[in-house]
Each structure stands twice: as structure tokens, then as C-alpha cells.
Amino acid sequence: MTQRIALVTGASSGIGRATAQLLADRGYYVFAGARRMDRLEQIRSANIEPIELDVSDDHAIHRMVNHIISNRGRIDVLVNNAGFGQLGTIECVSMEAAHRQFEVNVFGYARFMQAVLPHMRKQKSGHIVNITSVMGRISTPGFGWYAASKHAVEALSDAVRGEVMDFGIEVVLIAPGLIKTEFVPKQLDLLRTVAHPLAYQKILKGLHILLANEPKSPGPAIIAQAVLDTVTKPNPPIRYALPLDSKASVIARWLLGARLFARAVRHQMKLNF
Ligand code: NDP
């Protein structure tokens, strides 16, 4: 049997790294992309080939996909995962930072889908796994720009799924809740770069309260396992939300409606005290 070929973006840490390693352990040949080559080199193995990649660079993406096709002739799995979370209020995050958020989290995913789809259509098979977030279905104070980027990923994924179904290509969304990786520490670093007037200090405190559970949250292995399941099991769920907080928040938003949900979140952020 020919070896299955996977491409994982954002593989230098967290979910992407765990996914690249799990797929490789299960026999996939994995092209692992990210900007920090020193970190990628740590996972180089017989089944993992690191490639320097910035998902906001069109040329780097085409170079990577062309390299995979000329060396391996096919791409079975694309895991769109590279991303970050721009925290801060809608008023205070600069437009430049907001553009950057979309450039990486939305256009980075879209660029890769455009680059691999012609090959997957030709081979009449393929899986595209887009890592979204609980914030792909809900939005809360301080997470607006990030949530908007993940809502956009969900909309693109739902559209493309219907467009490529006839070509034997599956498009799956995986929506993590809070997962212990480098993600939250980087979010908090970015938050510190946004100038907020005193009036927003309660919101900033509330954000820290929301994220305080991160050290107790599960590690990236559960998301890597979900990726493996979606690409190996027949009829995978089209949106896989885990751990429980991810599913529960979306159900709560649906049950409570917008106003009550907003109140509940403000309560959790201790904004009503
Ligand atoms: P990490 O910060 O640990 O990993 C993010 C990865 O993305 C790194 O490998 C980083 O590599 C890469 N990356 C960031 N920007 C770029 C870029 N411009 N070009 C290429 N690679 C880039 O976070 P996670 O593993 O937690 O995040 C992975 C995905 O999961 C993200 O899409 C995130 O939104 C999502 N998610 C995470 C949650 C969590 O609680 N951890 C919750 C919900 C969703 P490098 O810097 O080397 O380029």
C-alpha cells in the first residue's frame, strides 16, 4: 500500500506538533510547516519532514505544495492549524493587528485549501481538517477579532465542503476549547501590546479570569487524536468540538440566546460585580 501523505501547518508547537507526531507514528509521511525551524528540527524523523513556512506568504505555500507533489506525487491530508489569538477590545486592537489576525488565521487556511484542492480533485480523494475553535461559534468580550477569524474559517469550511463533496474530498472542522499549549501565553503577550484606556480595566481583568483555567486544561494530544480519527474513520463528524467546554459553550449560547448568554459570560468574567 502507498504511504499516505499529510501536510500539517503550525507544527512547531502545541496541537500541530502533537498532530504531526501522531500521524507519523501511525505511518503517515508528514510535511510539517512553521516559521521556527529550530523547533521543527526537534521532531524530524523518518516520517516527518520539516519545512520553513509562513502561512501569510503565498510563495512559501506554493513552494511547499510543489515540493510535496514533486517528491511524493499526492497529498492525502491537509491539517490547517497555524494560528494565534489576538486578544483585546474591538475599539483598541489596531486595524493593522486585526488584518494580521485574518491574514494568518483566515487567509492562511484559504491559501492552503486553494493550493491543495487541484491535487486532491485530480486524485479524487483527500481530507481537509481545519482547526477552528469554540470561538468559531460564540464570541465574548476581548476575543472579538479572534472569534471573527474563526467564524470566517467555519463559514469557508461549510461552503467548500459542499463544493468538493463530489470529488471524494472531506472537509472537517475541529473546534478545541481551552487546550494547554503556547497559545494562551502568546495571547496574553499580545494583549499587553494593545493600549487600553482605564475604562477597559475590568474587561482586561475578566479576560485573565476566563483564561486562568488554562494550566488545568488538557494537553494537545486529545486534539491530535481527533484529527487522526477524522482522517481514518468512515463518515467522520463534520464538526468535532472537544473537550466538553467547547461543546457546552455552544449549546449554552443556543439555549440561552444572545442576551442571556452575554450576561452569563459577563458574570463569569466578574464584570457585574
Ligand atoms: P501554539 O501557539 O502552541 O501553536 C501555534 C502554531 O502556529 C505554532 O506552531 C506556530 O509556529 C504556528 N504559526 C503561527 N503563526 C504562523 C505563521 N504566520 N506561519 C506559520 N505558522 C504559524 O497554539 P495551539 O497549538 O494551541 O494552536 C493551534 C491552533 O489551535 C490555532 O489555530 C488555534 O487558534 C487553535 N485553538 C487553540 C486553542 C487553545 O486553547 N490552545 C483553543 C482553540 C483553538 P511558528 O511560530 O514557529 O511559526
mmCIF file of C-alpha atoms in Angstrom, residues 7-251:
data_model
loop_
_atom_site.group_PDB
_atom_site.id
_atom_site.type_symbol
_atom_site.label_atom_id
_atom_site.label_comp_id
_atom_site.label_asym_id
_atom_site.label_seq_id
_atom_site.Cartn_x
_atom_site.Cartn_y
_atom_site.Cartn_z
ATOM 1 C CA LEU A 7 0.693 18.362 5.460
ATOM 2 C CA VAL A 8 0.399 19.992 8.903
ATOM 3 C CA THR A 9 0.755 23.746 9.397
ATOM 4 C CA GLY A 10 1.865 25.239 12.705
ATOM 5 C CA ALA A 11 3.722 22.057 13.600
ATOM 6 C CA SER A 12 6.429 23.667 15.735
ATOM 7 C CA SER A 13 4.344 23.536 18.906
ATOM 8 C CA GLY A 14 1.072 22.604 20.568
ATOM 9 C CA ILE A 15 -1.700 20.983 18.550
ATOM 10 C CA GLY A 16 0.198 20.981 15.240
ATOM 11 C CA ARG A 17 3.257 19.333 16.728
ATOM 12 C CA ALA A 18 1.208 16.668 18.539
ATOM 13 C CA THR A 19 -0.770 16.009 15.337
ATOM 14 C CA ALA A 20 2.337 15.723 13.146
ATOM 15 C CA GLN A 21 3.875 13.269 15.604
ATOM 16 C CA LEU A 22 0.730 11.141 15.961
ATOM 17 C CA LEU A 23 0.144 10.929 12.192
ATOM 18 C CA ALA A 24 3.805 9.993 11.692
ATOM 19 C CA ASP A 25 3.554 7.307 14.408
ATOM 20 C CA ARG A 26 0.568 5.871 12.526
ATOM 21 C CA GLY A 27 2.528 5.557 9.290
ATOM 22 C CA TYR A 28 1.781 8.841 7.518
ATOM 23 C CA TYR A 29 4.616 10.751 5.872
ATOM 24 C CA VAL A 30 4.183 14.242 7.305
ATOM 25 C CA PHE A 31 5.356 17.566 5.874
ATOM 26 C CA ALA A 32 5.488 19.787 8.946
ATOM 27 C CA GLY A 33 5.451 23.555 8.409
ATOM 28 C CA ALA A 34 6.083 26.551 10.687
ATOM 29 C CA ARG A 35 8.377 29.561 10.940
ATOM 30 C CA ARG A 36 10.650 28.320 13.764
ATOM 31 C CA MET A 37 12.883 25.761 12.056
ATOM 32 C CA ASP A 38 14.848 25.026 15.251
ATOM 33 C CA ARG A 39 11.610 23.820 16.855
ATOM 34 C CA LEU A 40 10.615 21.809 13.782
ATOM 35 C CA GLU A 41 14.017 20.121 13.641
ATOM 36 C CA GLN A 42 13.282 18.619 17.095
ATOM 37 C CA ILE A 43 10.564 16.426 15.525
ATOM 38 C CA ARG A 44 12.381 15.487 12.288
ATOM 39 C CA SER A 45 12.205 11.701 11.808
ATOM 40 C CA ALA A 46 11.908 9.057 9.103
ATOM 41 C CA ASN A 47 8.261 10.115 8.721
ATOM 42 C CA ILE A 48 8.444 13.861 9.473
ATOM 43 C CA GLU A 49 9.985 16.376 7.089
ATOM 44 C CA PRO A 50 10.178 19.944 8.464
ATOM 45 C CA ILE A 51 9.592 22.815 6.037
ATOM 46 C CA GLU A 52 10.015 26.502 6.811
ATOM 47 C CA LEU A 53 6.682 28.191 6.291
ATOM 48 C CA ASP A 54 4.936 31.469 6.942
ATOM 49 C CA VAL A 55 1.257 30.989 6.088
ATOM 50 C CA SER A 56 0.950 34.648 5.147
ATOM 51 C CA ASP A 57 3.478 34.138 2.335
ATOM 52 C CA ASP A 58 1.880 32.897 -0.927
ATOM 53 C CA HIS A 59 5.237 31.861 -2.387
ATOM 54 C CA ALA A 60 6.172 29.780 0.671
ATOM 55 C CA ILE A 61 2.853 27.923 0.442
ATOM 56 C CA HIS A 62 3.211 27.154 -3.266
ATOM 57 C CA ARG A 63 6.837 26.124 -2.748
ATOM 58 C CA MET A 64 5.760 23.687 -0.026
ATOM 59 C CA VAL A 65 2.881 22.173 -2.016
ATOM 60 C CA ASN A 66 5.000 21.893 -5.190
ATOM 61 C CA HIS A 67 7.760 20.213 -3.170
ATOM 62 C CA ILE A 68 5.278 17.656 -1.801
ATOM 63 C CA ILE A 69 3.783 16.913 -5.224
ATOM 64 C CA SER A 70 7.146 16.601 -6.973
ATOM 65 C CA ASN A 71 8.557 14.319 -4.243
ATOM 66 C CA ARG A 72 5.520 12.270 -3.223
ATOM 67 C CA GLY A 73 3.005 12.834 -6.040
ATOM 68 C CA ARG A 74 -0.024 13.338 -3.791
ATOM 69 C CA ILE A 75 -1.479 14.969 -0.674
ATOM 70 C CA ASP A 76 -3.984 12.925 1.313
ATOM 71 C CA VAL A 77 -4.455 15.137 4.360
ATOM 72 C CA LEU A 78 -4.184 18.882 4.916
ATOM 73 C CA VAL A 79 -4.326 19.995 8.554
ATOM 74 C CA ASN A 80 -4.816 23.761 8.606
ATOM 75 C CA ASN A 81 -3.766 24.609 12.140
ATOM 76 C CA ALA A 82 -1.267 27.519 12.225
ATOM 77 C CA GLY A 83 -2.804 30.388 14.100
ATOM 78 C CA PHE A 84 -2.758 32.756 17.034
ATOM 79 C CA GLY A 85 -5.210 34.704 19.143
ATOM 80 C CA GLN A 86 -5.290 38.480 19.018
ATOM 81 C CA LEU A 87 -6.877 39.472 22.301
ATOM 82 C CA GLY A 88 -8.111 42.972 23.050
ATOM 83 C CA THR A 89 -11.264 45.027 22.701
ATOM 84 C CA ILE A 90 -12.717 45.857 19.304
ATOM 85 C CA GLU A 91 -12.060 49.551 19.979
ATOM 86 C CA CYS A 92 -8.408 49.217 20.887
ATOM 87 C CA VAL A 93 -6.896 46.472 18.700
ATOM 88 C CA SER A 94 -5.287 48.343 15.810
ATOM 89 C CA MET A 95 -6.526 47.682 12.283
ATOM 90 C CA GLU A 96 -3.018 46.503 11.460
ATOM 91 C CA ALA A 97 -3.231 43.838 14.176
ATOM 92 C CA ALA A 98 -6.753 42.899 13.047
ATOM 93 C CA HIS A 99 -5.526 42.458 9.462
ATOM 94 C CA ARG A 100 -2.663 40.291 10.701
ATOM 95 C CA GLN A 101 -5.163 38.123 12.606
ATOM 96 C CA PHE A 102 -7.137 37.475 9.418
ATOM 97 C CA GLU A 103 -4.005 37.138 7.266
ATOM 98 C CA VAL A 104 -2.823 34.152 9.321
ATOM 99 C CA ASN A 105 -5.995 32.565 10.736
ATOM 100 C CA VAL A 106 -8.277 33.001 7.695
ATOM 101 C CA PHE A 107 -6.280 33.699 4.528
ATOM 102 C CA GLY A 108 -3.553 31.273 5.659
ATOM 103 C CA TYR A 109 -6.154 28.478 5.736
ATOM 104 C CA ALA A 110 -7.758 29.653 2.472
ATOM 105 C CA ARG A 111 -4.416 29.809 0.659
ATOM 106 C CA PHE A 112 -3.651 26.217 1.618
ATOM 107 C CA MET A 113 -7.093 24.999 0.566
ATOM 108 C CA GLN A 114 -6.631 26.678 -2.821
ATOM 109 C CA ALA A 115 -3.170 25.176 -3.202
ATOM 110 C CA VAL A 116 -4.067 21.553 -2.369
ATOM 111 C CA LEU A 117 -7.541 21.256 -3.896
ATOM 112 C CA PRO A 118 -6.418 20.891 -7.543
ATOM 113 C CA HIS A 119 -4.278 17.901 -6.488
ATOM 114 C CA MET A 120 -6.974 16.354 -4.305
ATOM 115 C CA ARG A 121 -9.526 16.779 -7.116
ATOM 116 C CA LYS A 122 -7.174 15.055 -9.543
ATOM 117 C CA GLN A 123 -6.562 12.133 -7.161
ATOM 118 C CA LYS A 124 -10.340 12.080 -6.321
ATOM 119 C CA SER A 125 -9.692 11.881 -2.592
ATOM 120 C CA GLY A 126 -8.440 13.876 0.363
ATOM 121 C CA HIS A 127 -9.189 15.220 3.812
ATOM 122 C CA ILE A 128 -9.035 18.870 4.772
ATOM 123 C CA VAL A 129 -9.064 19.342 8.533
ATOM 124 C CA ASN A 130 -9.492 22.949 9.605
ATOM 125 C CA ILE A 131 -8.715 23.641 13.253
ATOM 126 C CA THR A 132 -11.201 26.242 14.368
ATOM 127 C CA SER A 133 -12.198 26.991 17.977
ATOM 128 C CA VAL A 134 -15.097 27.182 20.369
ATOM 129 C CA MET A 135 -14.842 30.853 19.325
ATOM 130 C CA GLY A 136 -15.887 29.776 15.818
ATOM 131 C CA ARG A 137 -19.473 29.615 17.094
ATOM 132 C CA ILE A 138 -19.535 32.041 20.035
ATOM 133 C CA SER A 139 -17.930 35.414 20.717
ATOM 134 C CA THR A 140 -17.114 37.030 24.045
ATOM 135 C CA PRO A 141 -15.656 40.351 25.252
ATOM 136 C CA GLY A 142 -11.961 40.740 24.416
ATOM 137 C CA PHE A 143 -11.985 37.839 21.923
ATOM 138 C CA GLY A 144 -13.785 39.675 19.106
ATOM 139 C CA TRP A 145 -11.084 39.741 16.420
ATOM 140 C CA TYR A 146 -10.010 36.173 17.115
ATOM 141 C CA ALA A 147 -13.622 34.944 17.200
ATOM 142 C CA ALA A 148 -14.336 36.768 13.923
ATOM 143 C CA SER A 149 -11.391 34.982 12.287
ATOM 144 C CA LYS A 150 -12.609 31.575 13.493
ATOM 145 C CA HIS A 151 -16.222 32.314 12.453
ATOM 146 C CA ALA A 152 -14.797 33.052 8.989
ATOM 147 C CA VAL A 153 -12.947 29.715 8.977
ATOM 148 C CA GLU A 154 -16.217 27.930 9.817
ATOM 149 C CA ALA A 155 -18.067 29.736 7.005
ATOM 150 C CA LEU A 156 -15.370 28.939 4.435
ATOM 151 C CA SER A 157 -15.259 25.308 5.568
ATOM 152 C CA ASP A 158 -19.036 24.843 5.366
ATOM 153 C CA ALA A 159 -19.020 26.310 1.839
ATOM 154 C CA VAL A 160 -16.085 24.339 0.480
ATOM 155 C CA ARG A 161 -17.408 21.081 1.977
ATOM 156 C CA GLY A 162 -20.416 21.244 -0.349
ATOM 157 C CA GLU A 163 -18.272 22.309 -3.309
ATOM 158 C CA VAL A 164 -15.853 19.374 -3.184
ATOM 159 C CA MET A 165 -18.011 16.539 -1.829
ATOM 160 C CA ASP A 166 -18.477 15.073 -5.333
ATOM 161 C CA PHE A 167 -14.693 14.824 -5.765
ATOM 162 C CA GLY A 168 -14.232 12.420 -2.817
ATOM 163 C CA ILE A 169 -12.844 15.174 -0.586
ATOM 164 C CA GLU A 170 -13.969 15.526 3.054
ATOM 165 C CA VAL A 171 -13.782 18.855 4.889
ATOM 166 C CA VAL A 172 -13.881 18.610 8.673
ATOM 167 C CA LEU A 173 -13.794 21.236 11.413
ATOM 168 C CA ILE A 174 -12.210 20.517 14.768
ATOM 169 C CA ALA A 175 -13.179 23.043 17.428
ATOM 170 C CA PRO A 176 -10.973 22.915 20.517
ATOM 171 C CA GLY A 177 -11.921 24.512 23.802
ATOM 172 C CA LEU A 178 -9.138 25.565 26.135
ATOM 173 C CA ILE A 179 -6.012 23.447 25.483
ATOM 174 C CA LYS A 180 -2.664 23.787 27.235
ATOM 175 C CA THR A 181 -0.144 24.856 24.563
ATOM 176 C CA GLU A 182 1.851 28.031 23.853
ATOM 177 C CA PHE A 183 -1.388 29.619 22.634
ATOM 178 C CA VAL A 184 -2.680 31.323 25.826
ATOM 179 C CA PRO A 185 0.723 32.676 26.972
ATOM 180 C CA LYS A 186 1.148 34.169 23.459
ATOM 181 C CA GLN A 187 -2.391 35.604 23.612
ATOM 182 C CA LEU A 188 -1.586 37.315 26.899
ATOM 183 C CA ASP A 189 1.698 38.674 25.452
ATOM 184 C CA LEU A 190 -0.245 40.126 22.526
ATOM 185 C CA LEU A 191 -2.855 41.598 24.850
ATOM 186 C CA ARG A 192 -0.101 43.524 26.621
ATOM 187 C CA THR A 193 0.791 45.194 23.296
ATOM 188 C CA VAL A 194 -2.702 46.727 22.983
ATOM 189 C CA ALA A 195 -3.146 50.125 24.665
ATOM 190 C CA HIS A 196 -6.417 50.126 26.615
ATOM 191 C CA PRO A 197 -7.744 53.162 28.497
ATOM 192 C CA LEU A 198 -8.586 52.709 32.195
ATOM 193 C CA ALA A 199 -12.259 52.319 31.318
ATOM 194 C CA TYR A 200 -11.488 48.814 29.989
ATOM 195 C CA GLN A 201 -9.522 47.579 33.023
ATOM 196 C CA LYS A 202 -12.458 45.433 34.237
ATOM 197 C CA ILE A 203 -12.635 43.709 30.843
ATOM 198 C CA LEU A 204 -8.897 43.005 30.957
ATOM 199 C CA LYS A 205 -9.218 41.515 34.463
ATOM 200 C CA GLY A 206 -12.168 39.450 33.240
ATOM 201 C CA LEU A 207 -10.105 38.068 30.365
ATOM 202 C CA HIS A 208 -7.457 36.917 32.822
ATOM 203 C CA ILE A 209 -10.197 35.246 34.900
ATOM 204 C CA LEU A 210 -11.515 33.404 31.814
ATOM 205 C CA LEU A 211 -8.048 32.186 30.890
ATOM 206 C CA ALA A 212 -6.995 31.287 34.438
ATOM 207 C CA ASN A 213 -8.130 27.675 33.912
ATOM 208 C CA GLU A 214 -5.623 27.126 31.110
ATOM 209 C CA PRO A 215 -2.962 25.423 33.288
ATOM 210 C CA LYS A 216 -5.591 22.833 34.312
ATOM 211 C CA SER A 217 -6.856 22.226 30.769
ATOM 212 C CA PRO A 218 -5.970 19.128 28.725
ATOM 213 C CA GLY A 219 -2.891 18.997 26.524
ATOM 214 C CA PRO A 220 -2.907 18.875 22.702
ATOM 215 C CA ALA A 221 -2.936 15.053 22.483
ATOM 216 C CA ILE A 222 -6.758 14.923 22.556
ATOM 217 C CA ILE A 223 -6.969 17.198 19.510
ATOM 218 C CA ALA A 224 -4.282 15.212 17.665
ATOM 219 C CA GLN A 225 -6.321 12.060 18.337
ATOM 220 C CA ALA A 226 -9.448 13.782 16.973
ATOM 221 C CA VAL A 227 -7.546 14.655 13.781
ATOM 222 C CA LEU A 228 -6.385 11.050 13.416
ATOM 223 C CA ASP A 229 -9.940 9.790 13.963
ATOM 224 C CA THR A 230 -11.406 12.130 11.359
ATOM 225 C CA VAL A 231 -8.926 11.055 8.687
ATOM 226 C CA THR A 232 -9.051 7.330 9.401
ATOM 227 C CA LYS A 233 -12.685 6.610 10.351
ATOM 228 C CA PRO A 234 -15.506 6.470 7.800
ATOM 229 C CA ASN A 235 -18.128 9.253 7.996
ATOM 230 C CA PRO A 236 -16.333 11.492 10.496
ATOM 231 C CA PRO A 237 -18.382 14.189 12.260
ATOM 232 C CA ILE A 238 -18.180 17.372 10.194
ATOM 233 C CA ARG A 239 -17.633 19.485 13.314
ATOM 234 C CA TYR A 240 -15.855 17.888 16.197
ATOM 235 C CA ALA A 241 -15.960 20.009 19.392
ATOM 236 C CA LEU A 242 -13.799 18.978 22.333
ATOM 237 C CA PRO A 243 -13.123 18.900 25.237
ATOM 238 C CA LEU A 244 -16.541 19.230 26.862
ATOM 239 C CA ASP A 245 -16.283 23.009 27.488
ATOM 240 C CA SER A 246 -16.188 23.588 23.739
ATOM 241 C CA LYS A 247 -19.435 21.707 23.092
ATOM 242 C CA ALA A 248 -21.113 23.031 26.271
ATOM 243 C CA SER A 249 -20.438 26.704 25.465
ATOM 244 C CA VAL A 250 -22.019 26.439 22.023
ATOM 245 C CA ILE A 251 -25.061 24.609 23.444
#
